[in-house]
Short mmCIF file of C-alpha atoms in Angstrom, two decimals:
data_model
loop_
_atom_site.label_atom_id
_atom_site.label_comp_id
_atom_site.label_asym_id
_atom_site.label_seq_id
_atom_site.Cartn_x
_atom_site.Cartn_y
_atom_site.Cartn_z
CA MET A 6 240.84 184.69 97.69
CA ARG A 7 241.59 182.08 95.04
CA HIS A 8 239.45 182.38 91.94
CA LYS A 9 240.26 185.02 89.31
CA LEU A 10 236.59 186.00 88.93
CA CYS A 11 236.30 186.67 92.67
CA LYS A 12 239.49 188.73 92.61
CA GLN A 13 238.16 190.69 89.66
CA LEU A 14 234.85 191.37 91.40
CA PHE A 15 236.61 192.57 94.54
CA GLU A 16 238.92 194.89 92.60
CA PHE A 17 235.89 196.29 90.75
CA TRP A 18 234.11 196.85 94.08
CA GLN A 19 237.17 198.52 95.62
CA ALA A 20 237.52 200.93 92.70
CA ARG A 21 233.97 202.17 93.29
CA TYR A 22 234.00 202.32 97.09
CA ALA A 23 234.93 205.79 98.28
CA SER A 24 234.62 207.59 101.63
CA GLY A 25 232.29 204.98 103.05
CA LYS A 26 229.84 205.20 100.15
CA LEU A 27 228.92 201.78 98.82
CA PRO A 28 228.97 201.06 95.07
CA ASP A 29 225.70 201.14 93.17
CA LEU A 30 224.19 197.74 92.37
CA GLN A 31 223.58 198.53 88.70
CA ALA A 32 227.30 199.02 88.06
CA PHE A 33 227.92 195.28 88.47
CA PHE A 34 225.39 194.41 85.77
CA ASP A 35 226.77 197.04 83.41
CA GLU A 36 230.37 195.76 83.52
CA ALA A 37 230.56 192.91 80.94
CA SER A 38 234.03 191.72 82.00
CA LEU A 39 232.72 190.66 85.43
CA LYS A 40 230.54 187.91 83.91
CA PHE A 41 227.95 188.88 86.53
CA HIS A 42 225.13 187.65 84.29
CA ASP A 43 226.71 184.18 84.39
CA ARG A 44 227.85 183.66 87.98
CA GLY A 45 226.72 186.71 89.91
CA VAL A 46 224.14 186.79 92.70
CA VAL A 47 222.23 189.50 94.52
CA ILE A 48 221.04 188.69 98.03
CA VAL A 49 218.51 190.80 99.91
CA ARG A 50 217.17 190.78 103.45
CA GLU A 51 213.47 191.17 104.08
CA ALA A 52 211.12 190.22 106.91
CA GLY A 53 213.86 188.55 108.92
CA ASP A 54 215.03 186.23 106.13
CA ILE A 55 217.67 186.45 103.43
CA PHE A 56 216.69 185.79 99.81
CA TYR A 57 218.17 185.32 96.37
CA ASP A 58 216.95 188.32 94.38
CA TYR A 59 219.08 187.57 91.32
CA CYS A 60 221.14 184.59 90.17
CA GLY A 61 223.26 184.32 87.04
CA ASP A 62 222.67 181.64 84.45
CA GLU A 63 225.34 179.28 85.83
CA ILE A 64 223.87 179.51 89.34
CA LEU A 65 220.40 178.73 88.03
CA LYS A 66 221.74 175.65 86.28
CA ALA A 67 223.08 174.30 89.56
CA LEU A 68 220.37 175.40 91.99
CA GLY A 69 217.33 175.51 89.71
CA ALA A 70 215.26 178.44 88.50
CA ASP A 71 212.96 178.23 91.51
CA ILE A 72 215.80 179.47 93.75
CA LEU A 73 214.78 183.06 92.97
CA GLY A 74 212.71 184.48 95.78
CA GLN A 75 213.73 181.60 98.04
CA SER A 76 215.65 181.84 101.27
CA MET A 77 219.38 181.42 100.64
CA ALA A 78 219.20 178.47 103.05
CA PHE A 79 216.40 176.62 101.27
CA CYS A 80 218.68 173.98 99.71
CA TYR A 81 220.28 173.14 103.04
CA SER A 82 219.08 170.66 105.64
CA GLU A 83 217.66 172.08 108.87
CA ASN A 84 220.99 171.54 110.61
CA PHE A 85 222.77 174.00 108.32
CA LYS A 86 220.14 176.70 107.72
CA VAL A 87 220.89 178.84 110.78
CA LEU A 88 224.62 178.79 110.08
CA GLN A 89 224.04 180.08 106.54
CA LEU A 90 221.70 182.87 107.63
CA GLU A 91 223.83 184.00 110.56
CA SER A 92 226.97 184.13 108.40
CA ALA A 93 225.30 186.41 105.84
CA ALA A 94 223.53 188.52 108.47
CA VAL A 95 226.91 189.77 109.72
CA CYS A 96 227.47 191.31 106.27
CA PHE A 97 224.07 193.00 106.22
CA ASP A 98 224.32 194.33 109.76
CA GLN A 99 227.84 195.74 109.47
CA HIS A 100 228.26 196.35 105.72
CA VAL A 101 231.24 194.01 105.44
CA GLY A 102 232.19 191.33 102.95
CA LEU A 103 232.51 187.56 103.15
CA ASP A 104 234.84 185.31 101.17
CA ARG A 105 234.12 181.59 101.58
CA TYR A 106 235.87 178.54 100.16
CA SER A 107 233.83 175.34 100.30
CA ARG A 108 233.53 171.85 98.93
CA PHE A 109 230.09 170.68 97.79
CA TRP A 110 228.84 167.17 97.21
CA PHE A 111 226.39 166.90 94.31
CA GLY A 112 225.63 163.21 94.66
CA HIS A 113 227.96 162.19 91.83
CA ARG A 114 231.08 164.28 92.43
CA HIS A 115 232.71 166.87 94.67
CA LYS A 116 233.04 170.45 93.53
CA ASP A 117 235.11 173.27 95.05
CA VAL A 118 233.39 176.65 95.10
CA GLU A 119 234.43 180.12 96.18
CA TRP A 120 231.72 182.55 97.27
CA LEU A 121 232.41 186.25 97.54
CA LEU A 122 229.73 188.56 98.98
CA LEU A 123 230.13 192.35 99.17
CA PRO A 124 227.74 195.11 100.27
CA ALA A 125 226.24 197.41 97.64
CA ARG A 126 223.50 200.02 97.46
CA ASP A 127 220.32 199.37 95.50
CA THR A 128 219.25 202.90 94.64
CA ILE A 129 215.96 201.71 93.17
CA GLY A 130 214.90 199.76 96.23
CA ARG A 131 216.73 202.12 98.61
CA ARG A 132 218.29 199.25 100.50
CA ILE A 133 221.62 197.57 101.15
CA VAL A 134 222.10 194.31 99.27
CA LEU A 135 224.93 191.82 98.92
CA VAL A 136 226.42 191.37 95.47
CA GLY A 137 228.33 188.19 95.01
CA MET A 138 230.11 185.77 92.79
CA SER A 139 229.99 181.99 92.84
CA ALA A 140 233.07 180.65 91.08
CA THR A 141 233.98 176.99 90.63
CA PHE A 142 237.29 175.31 89.83
CA VAL A 143 235.91 172.72 87.38
CA GLU A 144 233.74 172.88 84.28
CA HIS A 145 229.98 172.65 84.69
CA ASP A 146 228.42 169.19 84.50
CA THR A 147 224.73 168.76 83.66
CA LEU A 148 224.43 166.45 86.67
CA ASP A 149 225.48 169.30 89.00
CA ALA A 150 221.88 170.14 89.77
CA LEU A 151 219.82 170.18 92.92
CA ALA A 152 216.10 169.55 92.83
CA ALA A 153 213.87 171.67 95.05
CA GLY A 154 214.06 170.37 98.58
CA SER A 155 217.45 168.69 98.13
CA ASP A 156 219.80 168.75 101.08
CA LEU A 157 222.98 170.47 100.01
CA ILE A 158 226.10 169.06 101.62
CA GLU A 159 228.73 171.77 102.00
CA ARG A 160 232.00 171.58 103.83
CA ILE A 161 233.15 175.08 104.69
CA ILE A 162 236.94 174.99 104.48
CA ALA A 163 237.62 178.66 105.15
CA GLN A 164 235.43 181.70 105.80
CA ASP A 165 237.08 185.12 105.80
CA TYR A 166 235.23 188.33 106.69
CA LEU A 167 236.48 191.41 104.85
CA THR A 168 236.05 194.47 107.07
CA LEU A 169 236.66 196.98 104.26
CA GLY A 170 238.30 199.33 106.73
CA LYS A 171 235.67 198.96 109.47
CA ALA A 172 235.59 197.37 112.88
CA ILE A 173 233.65 194.13 113.05
CA ASP A 174 232.24 191.78 115.64
CA LEU A 175 230.95 188.29 115.08
CA ASP A 176 228.49 188.16 117.96
CA GLY A 177 225.73 187.50 115.45
CA ILE A 178 227.10 184.00 114.88
CA GLY A 179 225.54 181.82 117.55
CA ARG A 180 227.27 179.24 119.70
CA ALA A 181 225.72 176.32 117.83
CA SER A 182 226.93 177.71 114.48
CA TRP A 183 230.44 178.14 115.86
CA ALA A 184 230.35 174.55 117.02
CA MET A 185 229.30 173.35 113.57
CA LEU A 186 232.13 175.33 111.95
CA ASP A 187 234.55 173.74 114.40
CA ALA A 188 233.18 170.27 113.66
CA MET A 189 233.80 170.87 109.95
CA GLY A 190 237.34 172.07 110.65
CA ALA A 191 236.59 175.46 109.08
CA ASP A 192 238.99 178.37 109.48
CA VAL A 193 237.07 181.54 110.37
CA THR A 194 239.08 184.74 110.04
CA VAL A 195 238.78 188.51 109.71
CA ASN A 196 240.99 189.95 106.97
CA GLY A 197 242.90 186.67 107.06
CA GLN A 198 243.56 186.82 110.82
CA PRO A 199 242.17 184.15 113.20
CA VAL A 200 239.40 185.25 115.56
CA ARG A 201 238.31 184.11 118.96
CA ARG A 202 235.60 181.52 118.73
CA SER A 203 233.03 179.94 120.96
CA ASN A 204 234.30 176.50 121.91
CA VAL A 205 231.01 174.73 122.43
CA ALA A 206 230.49 171.01 122.13
CA ILE A 207 227.64 169.98 119.87
CA GLY A 208 225.84 166.65 119.68
CA GLY A 209 223.01 164.88 117.96
CA GLU A 210 222.07 165.23 114.30
CA ALA A 211 223.80 168.59 113.88
CA ALA A 212 227.15 167.18 114.98
CA TYR A 213 226.72 164.16 112.72
CA ALA A 214 225.86 166.37 109.74
CA ALA A 215 228.84 168.67 110.30
CA ARG A 216 231.28 165.78 110.64
CA LYS A 217 229.80 164.04 107.59
CA ALA A 218 230.32 167.20 105.53
CA SER A 219 234.00 167.29 106.45
CA VAL A 220 235.05 163.75 105.51
CA ALA A 221 237.80 163.38 102.95
CA SER A 222 237.15 162.42 99.33
CA VAL A 223 239.13 159.23 98.65
CA LEU A 224 239.62 157.48 95.31
CA ALA A 225 241.17 154.00 95.26
CA VAL A 226 242.66 152.63 92.03
CA VAL A 227 243.04 148.97 92.91
CA ASP A 228 241.95 145.54 91.80
CA ARG A 229 238.75 144.52 93.49
CA ASN A 230 239.71 141.13 94.91
CA SER A 231 242.85 142.18 96.79
CA PHE A 232 241.29 145.32 98.30
CA GLU A 233 237.84 144.16 99.37
CA GLY A 234 238.41 144.32 103.13
CA SER A 235 240.16 147.67 103.03
CA ALA A 236 237.44 149.07 100.77
CA LYS A 237 234.76 148.28 103.33
CA MET A 238 236.78 150.05 106.02
CA LEU A 239 237.33 153.14 103.86
CA GLU A 240 233.67 153.27 102.78
CA GLY A 241 232.64 153.64 106.40
CA LEU A 242 235.04 156.49 107.11
CA TYR A 243 235.32 158.66 103.99
CA SER A 244 233.54 159.75 100.84
CA PHE A 245 234.95 156.75 99.00
CA ARG A 246 235.06 155.62 95.38
CA ARG A 247 236.92 152.74 93.78
CA VAL A 248 237.96 152.07 90.18
CA GLU A 249 240.25 149.43 88.70
CA THR A 250 241.76 150.92 85.55
CA PHE A 251 244.09 153.78 84.71
CA GLY A 252 241.56 155.23 82.28
CA ASP A 253 238.69 155.15 84.79
CA ALA A 254 240.90 156.90 87.34
CA LEU A 255 241.73 159.68 84.89
CA ALA A 256 238.04 160.12 84.07
CA VAL A 257 237.24 160.66 87.75
CA LEU A 258 240.20 162.95 88.42
CA ARG A 259 239.36 165.19 85.47
CA LYS A 260 235.96 166.15 86.85
CA ASP A 261 235.93 165.33 90.56
CA ARG A 262 237.78 166.83 93.51
CA VAL A 263 239.76 164.07 95.21
CA ASP A 264 241.62 164.66 98.47
CA VAL A 265 243.48 161.36 98.70
CA LEU A 266 244.38 158.94 95.91
CA VAL A 267 245.09 155.35 97.04
CA LEU A 268 246.65 153.20 94.35
CA ASN A 269 248.81 150.21 93.50
CA GLU A 270 252.19 150.45 91.84
CA HIS A 271 250.72 148.73 88.80
CA VAL A 272 247.13 149.35 87.74
CA GLU A 273 245.30 148.01 84.76
CA GLY A 274 246.33 150.11 81.78
CA GLY A 275 249.25 151.97 83.32
CA LEU A 276 251.51 152.74 86.26
CA GLY A 277 250.45 154.15 89.60
CA ILE A 278 253.35 156.60 89.61
CA ASP A 279 251.98 158.20 86.43
CA LEU A 280 248.69 158.89 88.21
CA VAL A 281 250.64 160.37 91.11
CA LYS A 282 252.41 162.67 88.65
CA TYR A 283 249.09 163.63 87.03
CA VAL A 284 247.67 164.62 90.41
CA GLN A 285 250.76 166.55 91.48
CA ASP A 286 250.96 168.43 88.19
CA GLY A 287 247.36 169.60 88.50
CA GLU A 288 246.14 172.90 89.93
CA GLU A 289 244.25 171.39 92.85
CA ASP A 290 245.71 169.77 95.94
CA ALA A 291 245.60 166.02 96.46
CA ALA A 292 247.82 163.59 98.34
CA CYS A 293 248.61 159.99 97.43
CA VAL A 294 248.99 156.65 99.20
CA LEU A 295 251.05 154.36 96.96
CA LEU A 296 250.86 150.65 97.80
CA LEU A 297 254.20 149.00 97.03
CA GLU A 298 254.82 145.36 96.17
CA PRO A 299 257.07 143.64 98.73
CA ARG A 300 260.69 143.36 97.64
CA GLU A 301 264.13 143.57 99.15
CA GLY A 302 264.83 147.01 100.58
CA ALA A 303 261.22 148.22 100.30
CA GLU A 304 259.99 150.05 103.38
CA ASP A 305 257.24 152.44 104.43
CA THR A 306 258.23 156.02 103.65
CA VAL A 307 256.71 159.47 103.37
CA VAL A 308 257.79 161.71 100.50
CA LYS A 309 256.84 165.36 100.98
CA THR A 310 257.78 167.97 98.37
CA ASP A 311 256.43 171.24 96.97
CA GLN A 312 254.39 169.14 94.54
CA GLY A 313 252.59 167.21 97.26
CA LEU A 314 252.66 164.31 99.69
CA VAL A 315 253.04 160.61 98.91
CA TYR A 316 252.76 157.87 101.54
CA CYS A 317 254.52 154.70 100.34
CA LEU A 318 253.26 151.62 102.17
CA VAL A 319 254.63 148.13 101.54
CA LYS A 320 252.05 145.37 101.16
CA PRO A 321 250.46 143.75 103.03
CA VAL A 322 249.05 146.92 104.58
CA GLY A 323 247.02 146.74 107.76
CA ASP A 324 243.83 148.74 108.22
CA PHE A 325 245.37 150.89 110.96
CA ALA A 326 248.38 151.88 108.82
CA LEU A 327 246.16 152.59 105.81
CA ARG A 328 243.72 154.68 107.81
CA LYS A 329 246.53 156.69 109.42
CA ALA A 330 248.08 157.38 106.03
CA VAL A 331 244.76 158.53 104.56
CA ASP A 332 244.01 160.70 107.60
CA ASP A 333 247.45 162.33 107.53
CA ALA A 334 247.21 162.85 103.78
CA SER A 335 243.78 164.47 104.17
CA LYS A 336 245.09 166.86 106.84
CA PHE A 337 247.98 167.80 104.55
CA VAL A 338 245.57 168.59 101.71
CA THR A 339 243.27 170.68 103.90
CA SER A 340 246.23 172.67 105.17
CA ARG A 341 247.35 173.41 101.60
CA GLN A 342 243.84 174.38 100.54
CA LYS A 343 243.59 176.92 103.33
CA LYS A 344 247.06 178.29 102.60
CA ARG A 345 246.14 178.83 98.94
CA PHE A 346 242.94 180.61 99.97
CA TYR A 347 244.68 183.07 102.29
CA ASP A 348 247.91 183.64 100.40
CA ALA A 349 246.53 185.89 97.67
CA PRO A 350 247.39 189.55 98.45
CA GLU A 351 244.57 191.13 96.43
CA LYS A 352 242.03 191.17 99.25
CA ARG A 353 244.20 192.78 101.92
#
């Protein structure tokens, strides 16, 4: 559990859960400090589908007001709908919680989101519902909106089921959904512990969609002429953007989630090493590939510290070496993201 609002919601839930009796739904609306009216959700299950019954103001800004009464999978493409519904159904069937850390693509930037869903009792409707919190790690942008019918691209990085003192089984997650989670590289755990999974190969459009969702976000800060060939290679493999100036790079980094930063030693308006420092001093994880000018004694090196990972490659850099550096940097970032998600002790 990473976000302070999710931790706060879970602690509030725990304080009101006693002897197997679930908290009352109304309590979450009455507690002003939870900010439930801003980022809270209530999900219900009726007639074999799972619906948004309530969404806070910030959720409505992102998903649109017409999300209310819609299936929770309505924004997703057909390939992802079953996975979403099966994941939530486990919580309804067994009265357990779900903590999910994901990266979304909104068409103009990436956005990291933590979802926490917990069972509660709706005394008015006499039913079990899921109360939840959707918390982001960047400020809202007016462009972070999905029109009705949009296909939401979500990479599930980690999905942890919270048993709340109960036994749990994940048989409700089908083989195809397991395969999609595997294709995305998602960690699926119970109380932070790995679980057995169904190792099933998946092909066709579903496999393509899952792999596409999991590609790294790469930002290159390079002059256009010297990087044209490499840019075409990176565009075909990653979620790739390119800028040429120090200021443009900062503008992207301040609002987008970048996994790997590729940059020259000298960029227009500043030094590459200052951008590396900016990234490493930030809260979110990113790795860097620094392209060095050839000079006596310069050699390819990897610098790995508590602050992050920097691949130093001496020009000219071949496509294979660049791709390997970006791939290794992306794996390093994903590993750190998962570690941050599971390290917090509050949910144990």
